[in-house]
PDB file of C-alpha atoms in Angstrom:
ATOM      1  CA  MET A  25    -162.976 131.913 -59.213  1.00 55.00           C
ATOM      2  CA  THR A  26    -164.555 131.613 -62.791  1.00 57.00           C
ATOM      3  CA  LYS A  27    -165.851 134.378 -64.844  1.00 54.00           C
ATOM      4  CA  GLU A  28    -169.513 133.538 -63.718  1.00 56.00           C
ATOM      5  CA  GLN A  29    -168.478 133.405 -60.002  1.00 59.00           C
ATOM      6  CA  THR A  30    -166.764 137.028 -60.202  1.00 68.00           C
ATOM      7  CA  ARG A  31    -170.033 138.584 -61.182  1.00 81.00           C
ATOM      8  CA  LEU A  32    -171.182 140.731 -58.619  1.00 80.00           C
ATOM      9  CA  GLN A  33    -174.766 140.298 -57.988  1.00 83.00           C
ATOM     10  CA  ALA A  34    -175.706 142.142 -54.694  1.00 85.00           C
ATOM     11  CA  GLU A  35    -174.062 144.041 -51.809  1.00 90.00           C
ATOM     12  CA  LEU A  36    -175.966 143.719 -48.380  1.00 93.00           C
ATOM     13  CA  GLU A  37    -175.102 146.097 -45.634  1.00 93.00           C
ATOM     14  CA  PHE A  38    -176.323 145.293 -42.201  1.00 93.00           C
ATOM     15  CA  SER A  39    -176.924 148.279 -39.891  1.00 91.00           C
ATOM     16  CA  ASP A  40    -176.001 146.608 -36.511  1.00 93.00           C
ATOM     17  CA  ALA A  41    -172.490 145.467 -36.660  1.00 92.00           C
ATOM     18  CA  GLY A  42    -172.960 143.036 -33.602  1.00 93.00           C
ATOM     19  CA  LEU A  43    -176.097 141.533 -35.178  1.00 95.00           C
ATOM     20  CA  ALA A  44    -174.228 141.139 -38.328  1.00 95.00           C
ATOM     21  CA  ARG A  45    -171.563 139.204 -36.477  1.00 94.00           C
ATOM     22  CA  ASP A  46    -173.794 136.839 -34.995  1.00 95.00           C
ATOM     23  CA  LEU A  47    -175.413 136.287 -38.554  1.00 95.00           C
ATOM     24  CA  PHE A  48    -171.993 135.600 -40.010  1.00 96.00           C
ATOM     25  CA  GLY A  49    -171.161 133.130 -37.093  1.00 93.00           C
ATOM     26  CA  GLU A  50    -167.784 132.383 -35.777  1.00 92.00           C
ATOM     27  CA  LEU A  51    -165.076 132.623 -38.425  1.00 92.00           C
ATOM     28  CA  ASN A  52    -168.001 133.256 -40.768  1.00 94.00           C
ATOM     29  CA  CYS A  53    -169.174 129.801 -40.590  1.00 95.00           C
ATOM     30  CA  ASN A  54    -172.942 130.662 -41.349  1.00 96.00           C
ATOM     31  CA  LEU A  55    -171.953 132.430 -44.453  1.00 96.00           C
ATOM     32  CA  LYS A  56    -169.709 129.455 -45.697  1.00 95.00           C
ATOM     33  CA  ARG A  57    -172.754 127.236 -45.131  1.00 94.00           C
ATOM     34  CA  ILE A  58    -174.997 129.338 -47.135  1.00 96.00           C
ATOM     35  CA  ALA A  59    -172.321 129.631 -49.957  1.00 95.00           C
ATOM     36  CA  GLU A  60    -171.893 125.885 -50.036  1.00 93.00           C
ATOM     37  CA  ALA A  61    -175.680 125.441 -50.167  1.00 92.00           C
ATOM     38  CA  THR A  62    -176.320 128.012 -52.899  1.00 94.00           C
ATOM     39  CA  GLY A  63    -173.101 127.852 -54.921  1.00 93.00           C
ATOM     40  CA  VAL A  64    -172.784 131.635 -54.411  1.00 94.00           C
ATOM     41  CA  VAL A  65    -169.535 133.162 -53.406  1.00 94.00           C
ATOM     42  CA  ILE A  66    -170.022 135.221 -50.272  1.00 95.00           C
ATOM     43  CA  GLN A  67    -167.141 137.927 -49.151  1.00 94.00           C
ATOM     44  CA  ALA A  68    -167.686 139.902 -45.821  1.00 93.00           C
ATOM     45  CA  ARG A  69    -165.991 143.029 -44.834  1.00 92.00           C
ATOM     46  CA  GLY A  70    -167.141 144.467 -41.710  1.00 92.00           C
ATOM     47  CA  SER A  71    -170.913 144.338 -41.780  1.00 92.00           C
ATOM     48  CA  THR A  72    -171.152 144.301 -45.512  1.00 94.00           C
ATOM     49  CA  VAL A  73    -171.630 141.145 -47.574  1.00 94.00           C
ATOM     50  CA  SER A  74    -170.978 140.776 -51.263  1.00 95.00           C
ATOM     51  CA  LEU A  75    -172.537 138.102 -53.368  1.00 94.00           C
ATOM     52  CA  TYR A  76    -170.847 136.681 -56.520  1.00 93.00           C
ATOM     53  CA  GLY A  77    -172.232 134.249 -59.058  1.00 91.00           C
ATOM     54  CA  ASP A  78    -175.384 133.289 -60.619  1.00 91.00           C
ATOM     55  CA  ALA A  79    -178.268 135.709 -60.311  1.00 92.00           C
ATOM     56  CA  ILE A  80    -180.906 133.416 -58.994  1.00 93.00           C
ATOM     57  CA  ALA A  81    -178.735 131.791 -56.624  1.00 94.00           C
ATOM     58  CA  ALA A  82    -177.608 134.996 -55.352  1.00 94.00           C
ATOM     59  CA  ASP A  83    -181.320 136.137 -54.814  1.00 96.00           C
ATOM     60  CA  LEU A  84    -181.727 132.959 -52.710  1.00 96.00           C
ATOM     61  CA  ALA A  85    -178.691 133.823 -50.605  1.00 96.00           C
ATOM     62  CA  ARG A  86    -179.812 137.413 -50.131  1.00 96.00           C
ATOM     63  CA  ASN A  87    -183.273 136.141 -49.065  1.00 97.00           C
ATOM     64  CA  ILE A  88    -181.697 133.736 -46.526  1.00 97.00           C
ATOM     65  CA  LEU A  89    -179.355 136.357 -45.128  1.00 97.00           C
ATOM     66  CA  ASN A  90    -182.048 139.093 -44.601  1.00 96.00           C
ATOM     67  CA  GLN A  91    -184.434 136.745 -43.109  1.00 97.00           C
ATOM     68  CA  LEU A  92    -181.850 135.334 -40.708  1.00 97.00           C
ATOM     69  CA  TYR A  93    -180.818 138.826 -39.867  1.00 97.00           C
ATOM     70  CA  GLY A  94    -184.355 139.657 -39.047  1.00 96.00           C
ATOM     71  CA  LEU A  95    -184.656 136.732 -36.651  1.00 95.00           C
ATOM     72  CA  ILE A  96    -181.517 137.774 -34.861  1.00 95.00           C
ATOM     73  CA  ALA A  97    -182.880 141.283 -34.491  1.00 95.00           C
ATOM     74  CA  ASP A  98    -185.923 139.890 -32.844  1.00 94.00           C
ATOM     75  CA  GLY A  99    -183.735 138.118 -30.313  1.00 91.00           C
ATOM     76  CA  TYR A 100    -183.700 134.730 -31.660  1.00 91.00           C
ATOM     77  CA  PRO A 101    -180.248 133.164 -31.446  1.00 90.00           C
ATOM     78  CA  VAL A 102    -179.441 131.593 -34.727  1.00 91.00           C
ATOM     79  CA  TYR A 103    -177.219 128.512 -34.782  1.00 89.00           C
ATOM     80  CA  PRO A 104    -175.734 126.682 -37.572  1.00 89.00           C
ATOM     81  CA  ARG A 105    -178.468 124.047 -37.838  1.00 89.00           C
ATOM     82  CA  ASP A 106    -180.916 127.042 -38.106  1.00 92.00           C
ATOM     83  CA  VAL A 107    -179.116 128.269 -41.119  1.00 94.00           C
ATOM     84  CA  GLU A 108    -179.417 124.741 -42.521  1.00 91.00           C
ATOM     85  CA  TYR A 109    -183.076 124.635 -41.973  1.00 92.00           C
ATOM     86  CA  ALA A 110    -183.591 128.262 -43.448  1.00 94.00           C
ATOM     87  CA  THR A 111    -181.562 127.545 -46.372  1.00 94.00           C
ATOM     88  CA  SER A 112    -183.613 124.162 -46.913  1.00 91.00           C
ATOM     89  CA  ILE A 113    -186.951 126.008 -46.508  1.00 94.00           C
ATOM     90  CA  LEU A 114    -186.137 128.830 -48.804  1.00 95.00           C
ATOM     91  CA  SER A 115    -184.522 126.684 -51.490  1.00 94.00           C
ATOM     92  CA  ARG A 116    -188.004 125.162 -51.927  1.00 93.00           C
ATOM     93  CA  ASP A 117    -190.132 128.160 -51.506  1.00 94.00           C
ATOM     94  CA  HIS A 118    -188.663 131.552 -51.509  1.00 94.00           C
ATOM     95  CA  THR A 119    -192.065 133.147 -50.102  1.00 95.00           C
ATOM     96  CA  VAL A 120    -191.861 131.513 -46.766  1.00 95.00           C
ATOM     97  CA  LYS A 121    -191.564 133.865 -43.839  1.00 96.00           C
ATOM     98  CA  ILE A 122    -188.972 132.218 -41.685  1.00 95.00           C
ATOM     99  CA  LYS A 123    -190.052 134.335 -38.670  1.00 95.00           C
ATOM    100  CA  ASP A 124    -193.602 132.732 -38.717  1.00 95.00           C
ATOM    101  CA  ILE A 125    -192.053 129.402 -38.111  1.00 95.00           C
ATOM    102  CA  PHE A 126    -188.844 129.888 -36.055  1.00 94.00           C
ATOM    103  CA  LEU A 127    -190.642 132.392 -33.573  1.00 94.00           C
ATOM    104  CA  ASP A 128    -193.435 129.976 -32.939  1.00 94.00           C
ATOM    105  CA  ALA A 129    -192.414 129.096 -29.172  1.00 91.00           C
ATOM    106  CA  VAL A 130    -194.164 125.703 -28.240  1.00 92.00           C
ATOM    107  CA  TYR A 131    -192.345 125.013 -24.974  1.00 89.00           C
ATOM    108  CA  VAL A 132    -189.113 125.965 -23.041  1.00 84.00           C
ATOM    109  CA  THR A 133    -187.638 122.769 -21.779  1.00 82.00           C
ATOM    110  CA  GLY A 134    -186.136 122.002 -18.464  1.00 72.00           C
ATOM    111  CA  LYS A 135    -182.704 122.653 -20.158  1.00 74.00           C
ATOM    112  CA  LYS A 136    -183.903 126.364 -20.890  1.00 75.00           C
ATOM    113  CA  ARG A 137    -184.241 125.486 -24.630  1.00 82.00           C
ATOM    114  CA  THR A 138    -187.108 126.720 -26.648  1.00 86.00           C
ATOM    115  CA  VAL A 139    -188.882 124.170 -28.769  1.00 90.00           C
ATOM    116  CA  THR A 140    -190.052 125.713 -31.984  1.00 92.00           C
ATOM    117  CA  PRO A 141    -190.997 124.305 -35.488  1.00 93.00           C
ATOM    118  CA  LYS A 142    -188.085 124.135 -38.036  1.00 92.00           C
ATOM    119  CA  SER A 143    -190.089 123.544 -41.268  1.00 93.00           C
ATOM    120  CA  PRO A 144    -193.411 124.596 -42.933  1.00 94.00           C
ATOM    121  CA  ALA A 145    -194.721 121.159 -42.093  1.00 95.00           C
ATOM    122  CA  GLN A 146    -193.720 121.258 -38.488  1.00 96.00           C
ATOM    123  CA  LYS A 147    -195.476 124.670 -38.255  1.00 96.00           C
ATOM    124  CA  GLU A 148    -198.652 123.136 -39.826  1.00 97.00           C
ATOM    125  CA  TYR A 149    -198.262 120.016 -37.553  1.00 97.00           C
ATOM    126  CA  ILE A 150    -198.056 122.410 -34.290  1.00 97.00           C
ATOM    127  CA  ASP A 151    -201.067 124.559 -35.687  1.00 97.00           C
ATOM    128  CA  ALA A 152    -203.005 121.279 -36.121  1.00 97.00           C
ATOM    129  CA  MET A 153    -202.600 120.168 -32.654  1.00 97.00           C
ATOM    130  CA  ARG A 154    -203.822 123.506 -31.353  1.00 96.00           C
ATOM    131  CA  GLN A 155    -206.982 123.389 -33.375  1.00 96.00           C
ATOM    132  CA  PHE A 156    -208.007 119.800 -33.811  1.00 96.00           C
ATOM    133  CA  ASP A 157    -208.603 117.049 -31.198  1.00 95.00           C
ATOM    134  CA  ILE A 158    -207.133 114.215 -33.336  1.00 97.00           C
ATOM    135  CA  VAL A 159    -204.002 114.832 -35.408  1.00 97.00           C
ATOM    136  CA  PHE A 160    -202.159 112.345 -37.522  1.00 97.00           C
ATOM    137  CA  GLY A 161    -198.312 113.101 -38.188  1.00 97.00           C
ATOM    138  CA  ILE A 162    -197.227 110.847 -40.763  1.00 96.00           C
ATOM    139  CA  GLY A 163    -193.611 110.940 -42.189  1.00 94.00           C
ATOM    140  CA  PRO A 164    -190.142 109.474 -41.940  1.00 90.00           C
ATOM    141  CA  ALA A 165    -187.967 109.451 -38.875  1.00 86.00           C
ATOM    142  CA  GLY A 166    -186.350 112.451 -37.724  1.00 86.00           C
ATOM    143  CA  THR A 167    -188.988 114.822 -38.801  1.00 91.00           C
ATOM    144  CA  GLY A 168    -190.066 115.589 -35.104  1.00 91.00           C
ATOM    145  CA  LYS A 169    -193.429 114.148 -35.042  1.00 94.00           C
ATOM    146  CA  THR A 170    -193.112 112.604 -31.563  1.00 92.00           C
ATOM    147  CA  TYR A 171    -190.869 115.320 -30.229  1.00 92.00           C
ATOM    148  CA  LEU A 172    -193.102 118.150 -31.105  1.00 94.00           C
ATOM    149  CA  ALA A 173    -196.272 116.257 -29.919  1.00 95.00           C
ATOM    150  CA  MET A 174    -194.289 115.771 -26.512  1.00 93.00           C
ATOM    151  CA  ALA A 175    -193.521 119.441 -26.354  1.00 94.00           C
ATOM    152  CA  MET A 176    -197.258 120.334 -26.908  1.00 95.00           C
ATOM    153  CA  ALA A 177    -198.503 117.802 -24.338  1.00 95.00           C
ATOM    154  CA  VAL A 178    -195.916 118.990 -21.754  1.00 94.00           C
ATOM    155  CA  ALA A 179    -197.083 122.579 -22.470  1.00 94.00           C
ATOM    156  CA  ALA A 180    -200.777 121.615 -22.319  1.00 95.00           C
ATOM    157  CA  LEU A 181    -200.119 120.210 -18.927  1.00 95.00           C
ATOM    158  CA  ALA A 182    -198.284 123.201 -17.524  1.00 92.00           C
ATOM    159  CA  LYS A 183    -201.004 125.482 -18.572  1.00 94.00           C
ATOM    160  CA  LYS A 184    -203.555 123.194 -16.926  1.00 95.00           C
ATOM    161  CA  GLN A 185    -205.312 122.619 -20.053  1.00 96.00           C
ATOM    162  CA  VAL A 186    -205.024 118.881 -19.563  1.00 96.00           C
ATOM    163  CA  THR A 187    -204.668 116.917 -16.080  1.00 96.00           C
ATOM    164  CA  ARG A 188    -202.555 114.124 -17.621  1.00 95.00           C
ATOM    165  CA  ILE A 189    -200.316 112.929 -20.472  1.00 95.00           C
ATOM    166  CA  ILE A 190    -200.668 109.398 -21.826  1.00 94.00           C
ATOM    167  CA  LEU A 191    -197.748 108.058 -23.946  1.00 92.00           C
ATOM    168  CA  THR A 192    -198.314 104.720 -25.759  1.00 91.00           C
ATOM    169  CA  ARG A 193    -196.990 102.563 -28.581  1.00 88.00           C
ATOM    170  CA  PRO A 194    -197.325  99.164 -29.836  1.00 87.00           C
ATOM    171  CA  ALA A 195    -194.973  96.604 -28.495  1.00 73.00           C
ATOM    172  CA  VAL A 196    -195.030  94.659 -31.604  1.00 61.00           C
ATOM    173  CA  GLU A 197    -191.521  93.461 -31.440  1.00 49.00           C
ATOM    174  CA  ALA A 198    -192.438  91.208 -28.736  1.00 44.00           C
ATOM    175  CA  GLY A 199    -195.941  90.680 -30.232  1.00 46.00           C
ATOM    176  CA  GLU A 200    -197.142  92.144 -27.101  1.00 47.00           C
ATOM    177  CA  ALA A 201    -196.923  88.850 -25.612  1.00 50.00           C
ATOM    178  CA  LEU A 202    -194.598  89.736 -23.065  1.00 48.00           C
ATOM    179  CA  GLY A 203    -194.803  86.935 -20.452  1.00 48.00           C
ATOM    180  CA  PHE A 204    -191.721  85.095 -21.618  1.00 47.00           C
ATOM    181  CA  LEU A 205    -189.633  88.372 -21.006  1.00 47.00           C
ATOM    182  CA  PRO A 206    -187.685  88.294 -17.591  1.00 50.00           C
ATOM    183  CA  GLY A 207    -188.589  91.004 -14.889  1.00 50.00           C
ATOM    184  CA  ASP A 208    -191.890  92.632 -13.686  1.00 48.00           C
ATOM    185  CA  LEU A 209    -194.350  94.326 -15.891  1.00 50.00           C
ATOM    186  CA  ALA A 210    -192.373  97.669 -15.950  1.00 52.00           C
ATOM    187  CA  GLU A 211    -188.940  95.736 -16.842  1.00 56.00           C
ATOM    188  CA  LYS A 212    -190.815  93.889 -19.540  1.00 54.00           C
ATOM    189  CA  VAL A 213    -192.236  96.771 -21.432  1.00 56.00           C
ATOM    190  CA  ASN A 214    -189.733  99.634 -20.702  1.00 64.00           C
ATOM    191  CA  PRO A 215    -187.331  98.721 -23.746  1.00 69.00           C
ATOM    192  CA  TYR A 216    -190.260  99.213 -26.106  1.00 67.00           C
ATOM    193  CA  LEU A 217    -191.232 102.407 -24.648  1.00 75.00           C
ATOM    194  CA  ARG A 218    -187.609 104.080 -24.384  1.00 78.00           C
ATOM    195  CA  PRO A 219    -188.106 106.557 -27.069  1.00 78.00           C
ATOM    196  CA  LEU A 220    -190.947 108.018 -25.301  1.00 81.00           C
ATOM    197  CA  TYR A 221    -189.039 108.266 -22.022  1.00 82.00           C
ATOM    198  CA  ASP A 222    -186.253 109.906 -23.973  1.00 85.00           C
ATOM    199  CA  ALA A 223    -188.554 112.594 -25.422  1.00 84.00           C
ATOM    200  CA  LEU A 224    -190.072 113.193 -22.034  1.00 86.00           C
ATOM    201  CA  HIS A 225    -186.683 113.593 -20.190  1.00 86.00           C
ATOM    202  CA  ASP A 226    -185.638 116.103 -22.908  1.00 87.00           C
ATOM    203  CA  MET A 227    -188.515 118.213 -21.956  1.00 88.00           C
ATOM    204  CA  MET A 228    -188.286 118.116 -18.235  1.00 87.00           C
ATOM    205  CA  ASN A 229    -185.537 117.143 -15.620  1.00 86.00           C
ATOM    206  CA  PHE A 230    -185.438 113.569 -14.622  1.00 86.00           C
ATOM    207  CA  GLU A 231    -186.585 113.951 -11.093  1.00 89.00           C
ATOM    208  CA  LYS A 232    -189.865 116.052 -12.077  1.00 90.00           C
ATOM    209  CA  ALA A 233    -190.700 113.530 -14.801  1.00 88.00           C
ATOM    210  CA  GLY A 234    -190.462 110.673 -12.287  1.00 88.00           C
ATOM    211  CA  ASN A 235    -192.419 112.374  -9.646  1.00 92.00           C
ATOM    212  CA  LEU A 236    -195.274 113.118 -12.194  1.00 92.00           C
ATOM    213  CA  MET A 237    -195.082 109.571 -13.443  1.00 90.00           C
ATOM    214  CA  GLN A 238    -195.374 108.222  -9.851  1.00 91.00           C
ATOM    215  CA  GLN A 239    -198.626 110.371  -9.432  1.00 94.00           C
ATOM    216  CA  ASN A 240    -199.967 108.892 -12.710  1.00 91.00           C
ATOM    217  CA  ILE A 241    -200.111 112.340 -14.164  1.00 95.00           C
ATOM    218  CA  ILE A 242    -197.859 111.248 -16.855  1.00 93.00           C
ATOM    219  CA  GLU A 243    -198.325 107.579 -17.868  1.00 91.00           C
ATOM    220  CA  VAL A 244    -196.235 105.367 -20.274  1.00 87.00           C
ATOM    221  CA  ALA A 245    -197.755 102.040 -21.324  1.00 84.00           C
ATOM    222  CA  PRO A 246    -197.970  99.790 -24.243  1.00 85.00           C
ATOM    223  CA  LEU A 247    -201.121 100.242 -26.593  1.00 89.00           C
ATOM    224  CA  ALA A 248    -202.784  97.047 -25.663  1.00 85.00           C
ATOM    225  CA  PHE A 249    -203.212  98.391 -22.144  1.00 85.00           C
ATOM    226  CA  MET A 250    -205.580 101.183 -23.398  1.00 89.00           C
ATOM    227  CA  ARG A 251    -208.245  98.670 -23.861  1.00 88.00           C
ATOM    228  CA  GLY A 252    -211.499  99.296 -21.901  1.00 88.00           C
ATOM    229  CA  ARG A 253    -210.429 102.912 -20.755  1.00 88.00           C
ATOM    230  CA  THR A 254    -212.112 106.135 -21.555  1.00 88.00           C
ATOM    231  CA  LEU A 255    -209.549 108.965 -21.415  1.00 91.00           C
ATOM    232  CA  ASN A 256    -210.894 112.502 -20.371  1.00 94.00           C
ATOM    233  CA  ASP A 257    -208.970 115.667 -19.718  1.00 96.00           C
ATOM    234  CA  SER A 258    -205.865 114.060 -21.444  1.00 96.00           C
ATOM    235  CA  PHE A 259    -203.130 114.766 -24.073  1.00 97.00           C
ATOM    236  CA  ILE A 260    -202.525 111.259 -25.545  1.00 96.00           C
ATOM    237  CA  ILE A 261    -199.609 110.401 -27.961  1.00 95.00           C
ATOM    238  CA  LEU A 262    -199.737 106.982 -29.730  1.00 95.00           C
ATOM    239  CA  ASP A 263    -196.136 106.690 -31.228  1.00 93.00           C
ATOM    240  CA  GLU A 264    -195.097 104.310 -33.932  1.00 92.00           C
ATOM    241  CA  ALA A 265    -198.690 103.760 -35.006  1.00 94.00           C
ATOM    242  CA  GLN A 266    -197.625 102.127 -38.111  1.00 94.00           C
ATOM    243  CA  ASN A 267    -197.246  99.030 -36.097  1.00 92.00           C
ATOM    244  CA  SER A 268    -200.906  99.163 -34.798  1.00 92.00           C
ATOM    245  CA  THR A 269    -203.391  96.673 -36.102  1.00 91.00           C
ATOM    246  CA  THR A 270    -206.670  97.986 -37.645  1.00 92.00           C
ATOM    247  CA  GLU A 271    -208.469  96.627 -34.471  1.00 93.00           C
ATOM    248  CA  GLN A 272    -205.922  98.449 -32.245  1.00 93.00           C
ATOM    249  CA  MET A 273    -206.263 101.697 -33.782  1.00 95.00           C
ATOM    250  CA  LYS A 274    -209.916 101.573 -33.704  1.00 95.00           C
ATOM    251  CA  MET A 275    -209.673 100.769 -30.191  1.00 95.00           C
ATOM    252  CA  PHE A 276    -207.415 103.624 -29.387  1.00 94.00           C
ATOM    253  CA  LEU A 277    -209.296 106.140 -31.313  1.00 95.00           C
ATOM    254  CA  THR A 278    -212.371 105.249 -29.312  1.00 93.00           C
ATOM    255  CA  ARG A 279    -210.738 105.701 -26.034  1.00 91.00           C
ATOM    256  CA  ILE A 280    -210.830 109.608 -26.381  1.00 92.00           C
ATOM    257  CA  GLY A 281    -212.987 111.206 -23.824  1.00 92.00           C
ATOM    258  CA  PHE A 282    -214.011 114.851 -23.125  1.00 94.00           C
ATOM    259  CA  ASN A 283    -211.371 117.789 -23.182  1.00 94.00           C
ATOM    260  CA  SER A 284    -208.833 115.351 -24.567  1.00 95.00           C
ATOM    261  CA  LYS A 285    -206.305 115.565 -27.576  1.00 96.00           C
ATOM    262  CA  ALA A 286    -205.024 112.687 -29.422  1.00 96.00           C
ATOM    263  CA  VAL A 287    -201.879 112.797 -31.550  1.00 97.00           C
ATOM    264  CA  ILE A 288    -200.892 109.685 -33.509  1.00 97.00           C
ATOM    265  CA  THR A 289    -197.502 109.495 -35.249  1.00 96.00           C
ATOM    266  CA  GLY A 290    -195.746 107.025 -37.556  1.00 95.00           C
ATOM    267  CA  ASP A 291    -194.142 106.128 -40.756  1.00 93.00           C
ATOM    268  CA  ILE A 292    -196.112 103.980 -42.945  1.00 91.00           C
ATOM    269  CA  THR A 293    -192.861 102.923 -44.809  1.00 87.00           C
ATOM    270  CA  GLN A 294    -191.432 101.032 -41.701  1.00 86.00           C
ATOM    271  CA  SER A 295    -194.054  98.734 -40.381  1.00 84.00           C
ATOM    272  CA  ASP A 296    -192.972  95.921 -38.303  1.00 82.00           C
ATOM    273  CA  LEU A 297    -196.195  93.854 -38.726  1.00 85.00           C
ATOM    274  CA  PRO A 298    -196.267  90.508 -40.322  1.00 82.00           C
ATOM    275  CA  SER A 299    -196.939  90.860 -44.012  1.00 80.00           C
ATOM    276  CA  HIS A 300    -200.425  89.420 -43.703  1.00 80.00           C
ATOM    277  CA  ARG A 301    -201.485  92.229 -41.186  1.00 85.00           C
ATOM    278  CA  ALA A 302    -202.718  95.501 -42.256  1.00 88.00           C
ATOM    279  CA  SER A 303    -201.431  98.505 -40.562  1.00 92.00           C
ATOM    280  CA  GLY A 304    -203.920 100.425 -38.571  1.00 93.00           C
ATOM    281  CA  LEU A 305    -202.272 103.779 -39.613  1.00 95.00           C
ATOM    282  CA  VAL A 306    -202.514 103.120 -43.195  1.00 93.00           C
ATOM    283  CA  GLU A 307    -206.193 102.222 -43.044  1.00 94.00           C
ATOM    284  CA  ALA A 308    -207.132 105.131 -40.572  1.00 94.00           C
ATOM    285  CA  ARG A 309    -205.542 107.378 -43.288  1.00 93.00           C
ATOM    286  CA  GLU A 310    -207.863 105.788 -45.963  1.00 92.00           C
ATOM    287  CA  ILE A 311    -210.941 105.638 -43.687  1.00 94.00           C
ATOM    288  CA  LEU A 312    -211.044 108.864 -41.595  1.00 94.00           C
ATOM    289  CA  HIS A 313    -209.427 111.262 -44.095  1.00 87.00           C
ATOM    290  CA  GLY A 314    -212.655 112.894 -44.945  1.00 85.00           C
ATOM    291  CA  ILE A 315    -213.787 113.765 -41.342  1.00 92.00           C
ATOM    292  CA  ASP A 316    -213.455 117.517 -40.814  1.00 88.00           C
ATOM    293  CA  ASP A 317    -212.499 117.463 -37.198  1.00 90.00           C
ATOM    294  CA  ILE A 318    -209.536 115.054 -37.883  1.00 96.00           C
ATOM    295  CA  ARG A 319    -206.394 116.538 -39.299  1.00 96.00           C
ATOM    296  CA  PHE A 320    -203.696 114.625 -41.172  1.00 97.00           C
ATOM    297  CA  VAL A 321    -200.233 116.189 -41.495  1.00 97.00           C
ATOM    298  CA  PHE A 322    -197.628 114.792 -43.955  1.00 96.00           C
ATOM    299  CA  PHE A 323    -193.928 115.020 -43.543  1.00 95.00           C
ATOM    300  CA  THR A 324    -191.135 114.363 -46.115  1.00 90.00           C
ATOM    301  CA  LYS A 325    -187.380 113.745 -46.013  1.00 84.00           C
ATOM    302  CA  HIS A 326    -187.049 117.753 -46.356  1.00 84.00           C
ATOM    303  CA  ASP A 327    -188.447 117.949 -42.868  1.00 87.00           C
ATOM    304  CA  VAL A 328    -185.644 115.742 -41.261  1.00 83.00           C
ATOM    305  CA  VAL A 329    -184.392 117.795 -38.286  1.00 77.00           C
ATOM    306  CA  ARG A 330    -181.797 115.503 -37.018  1.00 69.00           C
ATOM    307  CA  HIS A 331    -178.199 115.247 -37.771  1.00 68.00           C
ATOM    308  CA  ARG A 332    -177.579 116.262 -41.628  1.00 68.00           C
ATOM    309  CA  LEU A 333    -176.555 112.491 -42.373  1.00 75.00           C
ATOM    310  CA  VAL A 334    -180.080 111.414 -41.435  1.00 73.00           C
ATOM    311  CA  GLN A 335    -181.487 113.234 -44.626  1.00 69.00           C
ATOM    312  CA  LYS A 336    -178.778 111.848 -46.734  1.00 77.00           C
ATOM    313  CA  ILE A 337    -179.372 108.308 -45.408  1.00 83.00           C
ATOM    314  CA  ILE A 338    -183.016 108.590 -46.227  1.00 75.00           C
ATOM    315  CA  ASN A 339    -182.268 109.811 -49.668  1.00 75.00           C
ATOM    316  CA  ALA A 340    -179.901 106.748 -50.177  1.00 85.00           C
ATOM    317  CA  TYR A 341    -182.527 104.250 -49.146  1.00 84.00           C
ATOM    318  CA  GLU A 342    -185.129 105.822 -51.307  1.00 76.00           C
ATOM    319  CA  GLN A 343    -182.822 105.600 -54.187  1.00 82.00           C
ATOM    320  CA  LYS A 344    -182.230 102.173 -53.641  1.00 83.00           C
ATOM    321  CA  ALA A 345    -186.112 101.569 -53.373  1.00 77.00           C
ATOM    322  CA  ALA A 346    -186.593 103.170 -56.626  1.00 76.00           C
ATOM    323  CA  ARG A 347    -183.919 101.237 -58.440  1.00 79.00           C
ATOM    324  CA  THR A 348    -185.431  97.990 -57.081  1.00 76.00           C
ATOM    325  CA  ASP A 349    -188.858  99.047 -58.276  1.00 68.00           C
ATOM    326  CA  LYS A 350    -187.754  99.400 -61.665  1.00 64.00           C
TER     327      LYS A 350
END
């Protein structure tokens, strides 16, 4: 270690040895992740941790460790990905209370896994869906926009707050002119709706989801099929909304009936529309932003909750775009 790295900045002693072992992780893997992310040298002996290195970095590591220990003490199982999320959050804002985010249980899936927000923006998104009837979630792939909306929809159905869930997205890759594709209607549109099925099946087992779809309690359909309908007592999710046209977005938003919620998700940087067609999501952001009862939540690359490589990939593409713009 360098002279700077050998400077002892803090010692943390955790009162419960069992909880400390959960915090440190198998073979101290969680401590290693925090050390790598902060640049601090972390040494553990028993339930005591010593932090060496830069004072500011050591203070960040101490904050991460203390807050994660508090989560474990409250019964939250901390996994390596949670360590990464907590480190990312507190690196940007040391005042954030991780408990307020991670302990906000949205739904328990059929696999007995609790869905919770993993970033301040995700927490804001969840709170917005609870409070507002129309919510827009805008940001890059991997930020949990569709997944959290699906969790909120299934939770609302389970609590009988709504009587059905409607999942829709534009089938823009086929121009919504599906007649030339082989198969019946379901076989034609299913490839374009597959991501919605995937998210749904992660929330509940395949058989239960199939039964609810047969009863039309859960409906998955292309956006074009929403025309002419009024949707009451429903939780409606419009996914990939950047691929909707202005006319389609207006049509969708005016389908919403009584006791319904609508969540519109999309990434305005990844529109598949022809260059001469304006994105309905982009225009909705401009037109509707001043309406008090509609909430817009914006995600960034920092909110990516997929594999750690996804964030690196997003960074690489952003850097390429920045070089091209110069």
